[in-house]
PDB file of C-alpha atoms in Angstrom:
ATOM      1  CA  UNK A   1     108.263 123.658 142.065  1.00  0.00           C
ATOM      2  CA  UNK A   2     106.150 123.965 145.147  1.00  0.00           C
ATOM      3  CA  UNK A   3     102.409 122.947 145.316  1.00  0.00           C
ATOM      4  CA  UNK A   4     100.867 125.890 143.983  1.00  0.00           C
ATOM      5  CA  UNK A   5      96.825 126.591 144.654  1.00  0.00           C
ATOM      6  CA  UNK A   6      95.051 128.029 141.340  1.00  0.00           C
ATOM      7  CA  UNK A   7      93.144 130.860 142.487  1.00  0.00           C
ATOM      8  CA  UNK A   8      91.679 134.103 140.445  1.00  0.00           C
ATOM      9  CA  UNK A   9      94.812 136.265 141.196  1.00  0.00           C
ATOM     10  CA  UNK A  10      97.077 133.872 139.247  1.00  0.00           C
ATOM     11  CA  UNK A  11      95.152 132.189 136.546  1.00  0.00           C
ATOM     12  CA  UNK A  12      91.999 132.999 134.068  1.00  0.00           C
ATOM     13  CA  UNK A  13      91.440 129.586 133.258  1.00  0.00           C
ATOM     14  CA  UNK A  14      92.013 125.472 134.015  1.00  0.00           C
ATOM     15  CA  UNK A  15      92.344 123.534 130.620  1.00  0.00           C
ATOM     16  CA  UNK A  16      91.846 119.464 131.597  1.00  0.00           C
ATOM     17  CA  UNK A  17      92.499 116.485 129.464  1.00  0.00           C
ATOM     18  CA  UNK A  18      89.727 114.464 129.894  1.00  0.00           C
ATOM     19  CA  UNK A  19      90.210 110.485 129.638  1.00  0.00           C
ATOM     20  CA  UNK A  20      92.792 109.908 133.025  1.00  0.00           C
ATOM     21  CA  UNK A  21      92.163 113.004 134.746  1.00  0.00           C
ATOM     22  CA  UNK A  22      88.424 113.363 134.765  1.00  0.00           C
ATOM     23  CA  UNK A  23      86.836 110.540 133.540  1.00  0.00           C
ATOM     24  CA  UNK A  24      87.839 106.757 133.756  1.00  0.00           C
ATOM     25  CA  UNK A  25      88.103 105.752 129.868  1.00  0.00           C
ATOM     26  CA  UNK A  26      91.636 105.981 129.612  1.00  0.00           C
ATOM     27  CA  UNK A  27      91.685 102.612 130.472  1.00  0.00           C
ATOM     28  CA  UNK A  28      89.188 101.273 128.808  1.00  0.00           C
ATOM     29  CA  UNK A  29      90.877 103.078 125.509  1.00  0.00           C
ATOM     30  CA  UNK A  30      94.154 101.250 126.200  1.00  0.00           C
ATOM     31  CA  UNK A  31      92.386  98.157 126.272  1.00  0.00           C
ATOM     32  CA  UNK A  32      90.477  98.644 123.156  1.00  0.00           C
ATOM     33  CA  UNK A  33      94.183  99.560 121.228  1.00  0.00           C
ATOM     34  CA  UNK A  34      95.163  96.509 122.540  1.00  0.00           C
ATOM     35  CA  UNK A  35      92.504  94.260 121.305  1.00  0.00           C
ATOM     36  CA  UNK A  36      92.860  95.920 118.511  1.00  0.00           C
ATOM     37  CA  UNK A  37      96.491  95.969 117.880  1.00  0.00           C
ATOM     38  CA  UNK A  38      96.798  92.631 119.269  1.00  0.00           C
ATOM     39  CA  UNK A  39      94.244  90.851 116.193  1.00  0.00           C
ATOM     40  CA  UNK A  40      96.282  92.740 113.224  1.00  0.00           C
ATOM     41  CA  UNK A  41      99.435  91.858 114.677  1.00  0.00           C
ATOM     42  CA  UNK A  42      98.675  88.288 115.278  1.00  0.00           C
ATOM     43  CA  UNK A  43      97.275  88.057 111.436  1.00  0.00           C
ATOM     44  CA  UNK A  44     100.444  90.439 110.201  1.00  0.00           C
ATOM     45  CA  UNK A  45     102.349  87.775 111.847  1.00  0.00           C
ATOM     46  CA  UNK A  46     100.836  85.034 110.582  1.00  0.00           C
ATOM     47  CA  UNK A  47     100.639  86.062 106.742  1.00  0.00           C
ATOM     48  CA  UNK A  48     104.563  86.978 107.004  1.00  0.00           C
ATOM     49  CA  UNK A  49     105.738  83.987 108.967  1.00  0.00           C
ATOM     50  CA  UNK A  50     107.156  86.239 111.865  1.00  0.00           C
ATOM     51  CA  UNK A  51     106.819  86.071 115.222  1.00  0.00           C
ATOM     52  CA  UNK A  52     103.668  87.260 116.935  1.00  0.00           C
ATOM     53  CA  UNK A  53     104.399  90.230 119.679  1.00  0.00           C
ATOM     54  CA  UNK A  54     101.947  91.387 121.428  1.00  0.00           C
ATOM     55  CA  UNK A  55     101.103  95.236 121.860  1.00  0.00           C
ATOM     56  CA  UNK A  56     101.791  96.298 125.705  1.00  0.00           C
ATOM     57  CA  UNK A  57      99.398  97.378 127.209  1.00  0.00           C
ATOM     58  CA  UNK A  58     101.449  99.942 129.137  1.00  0.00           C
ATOM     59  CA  UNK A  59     104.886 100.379 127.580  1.00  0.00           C
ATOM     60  CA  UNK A  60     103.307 100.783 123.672  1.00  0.00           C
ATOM     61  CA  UNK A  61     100.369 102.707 124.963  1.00  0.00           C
ATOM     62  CA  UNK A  62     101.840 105.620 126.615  1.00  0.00           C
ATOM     63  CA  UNK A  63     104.679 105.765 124.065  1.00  0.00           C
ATOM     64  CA  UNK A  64     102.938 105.405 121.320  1.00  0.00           C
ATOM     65  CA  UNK A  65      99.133 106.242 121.028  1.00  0.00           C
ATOM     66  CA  UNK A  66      98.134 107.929 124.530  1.00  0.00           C
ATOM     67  CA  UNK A  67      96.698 111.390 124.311  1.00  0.00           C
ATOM     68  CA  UNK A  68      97.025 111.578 119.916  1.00  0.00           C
ATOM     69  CA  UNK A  69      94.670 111.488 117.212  1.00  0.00           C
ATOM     70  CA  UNK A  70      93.628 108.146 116.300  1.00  0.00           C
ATOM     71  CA  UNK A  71      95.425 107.735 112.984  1.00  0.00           C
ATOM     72  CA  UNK A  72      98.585 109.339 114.427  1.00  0.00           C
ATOM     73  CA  UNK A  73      98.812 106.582 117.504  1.00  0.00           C
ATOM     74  CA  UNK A  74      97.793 104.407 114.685  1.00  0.00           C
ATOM     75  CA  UNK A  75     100.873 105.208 112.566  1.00  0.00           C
ATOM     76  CA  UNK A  76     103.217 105.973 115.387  1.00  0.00           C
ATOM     77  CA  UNK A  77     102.610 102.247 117.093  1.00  0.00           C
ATOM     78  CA  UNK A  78     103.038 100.756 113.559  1.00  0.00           C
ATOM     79  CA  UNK A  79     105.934 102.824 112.694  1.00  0.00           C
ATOM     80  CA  UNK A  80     107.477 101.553 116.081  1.00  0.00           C
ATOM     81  CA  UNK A  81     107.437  98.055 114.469  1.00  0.00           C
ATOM     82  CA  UNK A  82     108.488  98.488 111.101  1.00  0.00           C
ATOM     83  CA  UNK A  83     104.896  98.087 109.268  1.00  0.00           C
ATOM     84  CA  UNK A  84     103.826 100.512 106.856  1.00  0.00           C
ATOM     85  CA  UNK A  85     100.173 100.454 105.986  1.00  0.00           C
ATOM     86  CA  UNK A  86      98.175 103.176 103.537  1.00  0.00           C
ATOM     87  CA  UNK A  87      95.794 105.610 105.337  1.00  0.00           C
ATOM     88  CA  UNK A  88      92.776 104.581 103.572  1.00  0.00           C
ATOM     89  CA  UNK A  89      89.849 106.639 104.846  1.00  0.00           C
ATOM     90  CA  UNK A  90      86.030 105.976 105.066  1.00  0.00           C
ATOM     91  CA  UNK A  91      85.094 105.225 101.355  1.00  0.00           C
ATOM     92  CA  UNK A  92      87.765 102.526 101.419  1.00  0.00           C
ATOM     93  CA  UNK A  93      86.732 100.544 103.774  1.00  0.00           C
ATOM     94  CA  UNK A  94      88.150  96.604 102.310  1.00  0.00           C
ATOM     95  CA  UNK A  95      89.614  93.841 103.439  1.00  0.00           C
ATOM     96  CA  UNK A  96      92.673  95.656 102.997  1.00  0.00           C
ATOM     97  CA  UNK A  97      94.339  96.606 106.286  1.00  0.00           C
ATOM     98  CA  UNK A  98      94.796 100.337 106.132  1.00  0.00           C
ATOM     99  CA  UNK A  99      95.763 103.228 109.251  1.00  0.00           C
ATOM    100  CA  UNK A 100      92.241 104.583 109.285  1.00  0.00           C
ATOM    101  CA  UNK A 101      90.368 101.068 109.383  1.00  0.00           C
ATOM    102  CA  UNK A 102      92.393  99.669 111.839  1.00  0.00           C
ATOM    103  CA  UNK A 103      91.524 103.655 114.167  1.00  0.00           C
ATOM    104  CA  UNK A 104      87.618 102.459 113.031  1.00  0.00           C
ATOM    105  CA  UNK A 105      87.966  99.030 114.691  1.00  0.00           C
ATOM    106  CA  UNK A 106      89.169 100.514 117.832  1.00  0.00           C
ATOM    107  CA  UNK A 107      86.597 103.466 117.731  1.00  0.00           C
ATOM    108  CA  UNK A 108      83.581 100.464 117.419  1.00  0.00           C
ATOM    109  CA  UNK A 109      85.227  98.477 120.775  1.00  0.00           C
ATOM    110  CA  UNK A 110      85.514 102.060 122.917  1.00  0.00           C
ATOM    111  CA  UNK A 111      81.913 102.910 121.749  1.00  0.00           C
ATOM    112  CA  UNK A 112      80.187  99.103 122.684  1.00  0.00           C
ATOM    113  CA  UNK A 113      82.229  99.361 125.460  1.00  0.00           C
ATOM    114  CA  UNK A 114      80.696 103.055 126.604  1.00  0.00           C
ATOM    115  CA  UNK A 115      77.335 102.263 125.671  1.00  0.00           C
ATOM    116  CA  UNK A 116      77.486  99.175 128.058  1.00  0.00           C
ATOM    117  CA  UNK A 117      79.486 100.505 131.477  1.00  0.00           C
ATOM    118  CA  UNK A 118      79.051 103.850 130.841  1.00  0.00           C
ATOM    119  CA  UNK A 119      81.515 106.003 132.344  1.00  0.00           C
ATOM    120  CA  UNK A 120      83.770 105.498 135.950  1.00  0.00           C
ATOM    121  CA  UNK A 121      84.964 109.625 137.053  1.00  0.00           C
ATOM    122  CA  UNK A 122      87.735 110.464 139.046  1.00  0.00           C
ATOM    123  CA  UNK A 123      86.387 112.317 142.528  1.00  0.00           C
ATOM    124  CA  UNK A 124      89.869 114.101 142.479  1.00  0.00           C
ATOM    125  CA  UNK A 125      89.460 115.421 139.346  1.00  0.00           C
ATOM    126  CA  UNK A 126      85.553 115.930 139.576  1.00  0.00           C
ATOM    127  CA  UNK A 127      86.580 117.962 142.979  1.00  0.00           C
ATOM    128  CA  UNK A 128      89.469 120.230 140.929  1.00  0.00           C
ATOM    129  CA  UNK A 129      87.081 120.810 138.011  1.00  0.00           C
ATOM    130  CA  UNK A 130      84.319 122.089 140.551  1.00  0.00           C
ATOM    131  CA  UNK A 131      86.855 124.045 142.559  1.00  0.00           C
ATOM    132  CA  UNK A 132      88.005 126.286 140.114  1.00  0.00           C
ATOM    133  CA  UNK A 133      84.914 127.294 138.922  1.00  0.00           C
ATOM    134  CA  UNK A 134      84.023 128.261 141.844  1.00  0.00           C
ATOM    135  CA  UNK A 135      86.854 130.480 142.548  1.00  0.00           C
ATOM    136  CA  UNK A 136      85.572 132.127 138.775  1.00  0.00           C
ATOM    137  CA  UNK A 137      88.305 130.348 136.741  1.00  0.00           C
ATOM    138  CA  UNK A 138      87.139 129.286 133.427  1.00  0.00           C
ATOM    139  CA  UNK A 139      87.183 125.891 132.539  1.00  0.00           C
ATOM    140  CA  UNK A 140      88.031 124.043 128.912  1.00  0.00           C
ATOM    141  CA  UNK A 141      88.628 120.127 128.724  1.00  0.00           C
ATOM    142  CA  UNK A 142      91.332 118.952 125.837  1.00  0.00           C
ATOM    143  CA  UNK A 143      91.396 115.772 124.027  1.00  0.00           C
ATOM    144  CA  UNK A 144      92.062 114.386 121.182  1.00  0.00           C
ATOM    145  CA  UNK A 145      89.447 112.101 120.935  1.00  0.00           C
ATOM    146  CA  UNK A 146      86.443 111.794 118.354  1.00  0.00           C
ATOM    147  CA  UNK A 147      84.269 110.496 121.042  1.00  0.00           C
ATOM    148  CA  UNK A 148      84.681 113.229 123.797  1.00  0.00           C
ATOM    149  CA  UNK A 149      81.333 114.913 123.664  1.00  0.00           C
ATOM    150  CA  UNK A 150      79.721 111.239 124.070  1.00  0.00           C
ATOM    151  CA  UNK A 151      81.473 110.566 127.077  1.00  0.00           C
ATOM    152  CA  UNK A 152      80.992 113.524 128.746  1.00  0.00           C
ATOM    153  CA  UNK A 153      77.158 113.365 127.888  1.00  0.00           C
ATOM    154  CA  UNK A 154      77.324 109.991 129.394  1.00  0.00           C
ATOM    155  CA  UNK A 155      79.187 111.075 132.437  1.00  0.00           C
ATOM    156  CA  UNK A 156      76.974 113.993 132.982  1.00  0.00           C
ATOM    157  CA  UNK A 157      79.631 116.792 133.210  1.00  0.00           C
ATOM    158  CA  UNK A 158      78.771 118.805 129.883  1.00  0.00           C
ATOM    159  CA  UNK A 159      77.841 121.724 131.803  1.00  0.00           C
ATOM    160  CA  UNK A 160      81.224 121.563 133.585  1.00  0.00           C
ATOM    161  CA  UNK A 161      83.611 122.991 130.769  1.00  0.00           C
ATOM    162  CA  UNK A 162      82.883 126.320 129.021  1.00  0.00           C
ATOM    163  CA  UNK A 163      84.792 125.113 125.879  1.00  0.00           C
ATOM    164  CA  UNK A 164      85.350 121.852 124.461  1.00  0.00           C
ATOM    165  CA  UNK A 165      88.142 120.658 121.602  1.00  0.00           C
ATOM    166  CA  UNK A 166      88.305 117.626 120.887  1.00  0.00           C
ATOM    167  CA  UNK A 167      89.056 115.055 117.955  1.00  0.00           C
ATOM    168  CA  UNK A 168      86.738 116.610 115.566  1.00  0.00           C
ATOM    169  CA  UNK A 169      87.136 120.158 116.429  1.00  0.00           C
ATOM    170  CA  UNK A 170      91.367 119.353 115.433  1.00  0.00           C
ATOM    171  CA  UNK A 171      89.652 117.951 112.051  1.00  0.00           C
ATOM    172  CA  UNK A 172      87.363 120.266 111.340  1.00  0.00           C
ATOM    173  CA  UNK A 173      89.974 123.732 112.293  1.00  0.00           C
ATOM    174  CA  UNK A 174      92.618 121.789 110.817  1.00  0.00           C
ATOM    175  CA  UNK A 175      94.599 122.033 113.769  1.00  0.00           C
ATOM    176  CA  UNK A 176      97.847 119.644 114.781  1.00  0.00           C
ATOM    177  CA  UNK A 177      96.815 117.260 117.586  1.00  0.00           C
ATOM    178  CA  UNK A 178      99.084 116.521 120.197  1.00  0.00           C
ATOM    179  CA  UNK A 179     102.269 116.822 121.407  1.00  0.00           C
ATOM    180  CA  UNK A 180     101.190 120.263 119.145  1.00  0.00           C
ATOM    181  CA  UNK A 181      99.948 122.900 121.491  1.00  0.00           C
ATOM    182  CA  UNK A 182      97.610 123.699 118.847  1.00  0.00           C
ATOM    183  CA  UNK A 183      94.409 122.303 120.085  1.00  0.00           C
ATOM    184  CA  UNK A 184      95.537 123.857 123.603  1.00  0.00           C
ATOM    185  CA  UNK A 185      96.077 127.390 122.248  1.00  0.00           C
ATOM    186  CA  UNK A 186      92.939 126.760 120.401  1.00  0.00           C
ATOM    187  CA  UNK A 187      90.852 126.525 123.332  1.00  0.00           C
ATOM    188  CA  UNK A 188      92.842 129.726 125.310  1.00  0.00           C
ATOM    189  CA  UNK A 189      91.732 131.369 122.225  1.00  0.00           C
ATOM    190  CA  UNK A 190      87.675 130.061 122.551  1.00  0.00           C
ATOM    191  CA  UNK A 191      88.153 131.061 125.987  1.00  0.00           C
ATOM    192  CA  UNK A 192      89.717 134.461 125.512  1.00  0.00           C
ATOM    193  CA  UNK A 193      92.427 133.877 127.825  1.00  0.00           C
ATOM    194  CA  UNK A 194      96.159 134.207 128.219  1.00  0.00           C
ATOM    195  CA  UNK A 195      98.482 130.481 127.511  1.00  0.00           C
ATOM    196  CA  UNK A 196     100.462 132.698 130.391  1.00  0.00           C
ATOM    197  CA  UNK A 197      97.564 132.639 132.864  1.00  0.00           C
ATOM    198  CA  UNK A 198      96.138 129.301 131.913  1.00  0.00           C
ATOM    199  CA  UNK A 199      97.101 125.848 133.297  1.00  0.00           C
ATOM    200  CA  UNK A 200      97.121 122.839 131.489  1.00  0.00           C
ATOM    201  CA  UNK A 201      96.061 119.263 133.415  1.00  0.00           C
ATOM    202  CA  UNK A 202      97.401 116.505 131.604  1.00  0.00           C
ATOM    203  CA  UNK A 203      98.451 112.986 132.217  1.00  0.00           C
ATOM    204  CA  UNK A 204      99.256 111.497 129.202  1.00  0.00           C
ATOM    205  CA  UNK A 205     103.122 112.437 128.141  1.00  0.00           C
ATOM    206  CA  UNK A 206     102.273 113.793 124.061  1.00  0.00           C
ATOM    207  CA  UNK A 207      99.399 115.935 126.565  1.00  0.00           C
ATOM    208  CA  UNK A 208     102.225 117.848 129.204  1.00  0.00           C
ATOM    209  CA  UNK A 209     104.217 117.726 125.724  1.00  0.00           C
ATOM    210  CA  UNK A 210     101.922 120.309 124.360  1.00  0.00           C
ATOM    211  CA  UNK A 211     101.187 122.219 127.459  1.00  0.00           C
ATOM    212  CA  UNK A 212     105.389 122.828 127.571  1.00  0.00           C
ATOM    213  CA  UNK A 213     105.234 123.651 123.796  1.00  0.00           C
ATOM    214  CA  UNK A 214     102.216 126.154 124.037  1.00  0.00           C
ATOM    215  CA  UNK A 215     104.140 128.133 126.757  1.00  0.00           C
ATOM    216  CA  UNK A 216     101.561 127.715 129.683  1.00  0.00           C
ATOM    217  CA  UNK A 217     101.775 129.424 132.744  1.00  0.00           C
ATOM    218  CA  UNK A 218     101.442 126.185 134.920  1.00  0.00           C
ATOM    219  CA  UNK A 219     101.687 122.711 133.293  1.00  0.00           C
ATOM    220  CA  UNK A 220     100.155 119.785 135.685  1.00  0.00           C
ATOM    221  CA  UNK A 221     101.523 116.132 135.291  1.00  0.00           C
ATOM    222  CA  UNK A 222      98.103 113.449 136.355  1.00  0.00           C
ATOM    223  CA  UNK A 223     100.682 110.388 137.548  1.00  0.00           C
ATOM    224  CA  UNK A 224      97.795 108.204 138.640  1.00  0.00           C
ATOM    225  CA  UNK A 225     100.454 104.694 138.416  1.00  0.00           C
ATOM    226  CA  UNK A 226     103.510 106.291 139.585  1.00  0.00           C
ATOM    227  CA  UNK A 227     104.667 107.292 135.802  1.00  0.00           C
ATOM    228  CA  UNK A 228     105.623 110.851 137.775  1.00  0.00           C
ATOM    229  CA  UNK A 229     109.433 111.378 136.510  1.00  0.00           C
ATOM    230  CA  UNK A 230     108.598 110.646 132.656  1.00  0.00           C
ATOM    231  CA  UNK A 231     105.817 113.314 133.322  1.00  0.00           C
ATOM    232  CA  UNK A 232     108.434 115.738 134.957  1.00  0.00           C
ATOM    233  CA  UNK A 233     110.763 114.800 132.108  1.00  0.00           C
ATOM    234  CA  UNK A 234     108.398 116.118 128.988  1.00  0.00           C
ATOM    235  CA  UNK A 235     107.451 119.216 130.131  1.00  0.00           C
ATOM    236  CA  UNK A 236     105.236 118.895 133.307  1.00  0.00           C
ATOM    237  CA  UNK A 237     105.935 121.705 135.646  1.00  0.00           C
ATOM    238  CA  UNK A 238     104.409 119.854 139.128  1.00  0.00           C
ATOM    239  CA  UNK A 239     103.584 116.318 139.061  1.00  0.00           C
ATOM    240  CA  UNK A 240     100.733 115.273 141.542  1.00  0.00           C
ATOM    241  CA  UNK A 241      98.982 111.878 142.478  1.00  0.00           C
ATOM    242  CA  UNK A 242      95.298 113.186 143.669  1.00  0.00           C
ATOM    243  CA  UNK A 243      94.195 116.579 141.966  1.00  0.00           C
ATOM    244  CA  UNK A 244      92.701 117.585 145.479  1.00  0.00           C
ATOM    245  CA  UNK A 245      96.241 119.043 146.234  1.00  0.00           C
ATOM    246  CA  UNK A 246      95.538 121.769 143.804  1.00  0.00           C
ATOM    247  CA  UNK A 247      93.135 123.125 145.979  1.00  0.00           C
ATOM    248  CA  UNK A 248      94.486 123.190 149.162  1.00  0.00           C
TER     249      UNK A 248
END
């Protein structure tokens, strides 16, 4: 597909993952899963007498946990190595290792983390966001996290996005996170827009997953480290390096 400028006559709204296309936490949450990973899988290791393998920083992470619900990249990763852990939940919080303790451990890191950098943004997505609201699109951002309303506080870009869905909003609607479209078509819906005249701006693969399976009009692929074809190959319909292309 060619490069294709979103403008008013085509589209009624822009709906934009947040952590890799906006802000710069998507890094910061890959190294926090790996800290985190890394500690139960050295002490699963240990108490087993197996061999201690490290969680990859890229390979597991965009497999496996980028762009879904903590608990489910929690369980997928796990599941991915054979362990099987109960979900536990916040009045069982032992020494027992369970799926939703180990998603609290790596909430704490990402939130000490935030509260002592604050937040890096991407111009090219910054420039995008403001572009299209200018030309009178609406504007949404998408993502699974818990902690999206804190970054963007901390960023400073609340009043950027008419609609937010996040982690909580998929908990509290009881909606599927993603590679589901539901939290997508959720916000369409807030918005009171077409999926058909919306695009989706994604750059995590369960994220252009959901965009594809939603039926968008215009599904963008974010390939900020060259991860372009894998993009192209779950559902993105125009992969691009620097968001400013969008608005030439």
């Amino acid at each position: 597909m060619n490069q294709i400028s979103l403008t008013k006559e085509r589209f009624d709204s822009v709906l934009f993952d947040l952590d890799g296309v906006v802000t710069k936490t998507a890094e910061v949450h890959a190294t926090c899963w790996k800290k985190m990973f890394d500690e139960f899988l050295r002490e699963h290791a240990s108490r087993n007498d197996i061999p201690f393998i490290p969680f990859d920083i890229v390979t597991d992470y965009n497999r496996y946990v980028d762009g879904k619900l903590r608990q489910e990249g929690v369980s997928s990763f796990l599941e991915s190595r054979g362990i099987e852990l109960p979900m536990g939940g916040p009045d069982a919080l032992s020494e027992q290792a369970t799926i939703w303790r180990l998603g609290h451990r790596k909430d704490g890191l990402f939130l000490a983390i935030l509260q002592e950098q604050g937040v890096g943004i991407f111009e090219d997505g910054m420039a995008l966001l403001r572009h299209v609201r200018a030309a009178g699109l609406k504007t949404a951002v998408v993502s699974s996290s818990k902690n999206c309303r804190a970054v963007l506080q901390a960023a400073d870009i609340v009043k950027y996005f008419d609609v937010r869905v996040d982690g909580v909003t998929v908990e509290q609607c009881q909606l599927k996170g993603k590679p589901a479209p539901d939290s997508y078509l959720h916000a369409a819906k807030l918005l009171e827009v077409s999926p058909a005249r919306s695009v989706v701006v994604e750059d995590a693969i369960s994220g252009v997953q959901a965009g594809r399976r939603g039926n968008f009009g215009l599904v963008v692929g974010v390939a900020r480290k060259g991860e372009a074809e894998i993009l192209a190959q779950n559902g993105a319909d125009m992969v691009v390096s620097d968001l400013k292309t969008l608005m030439m």
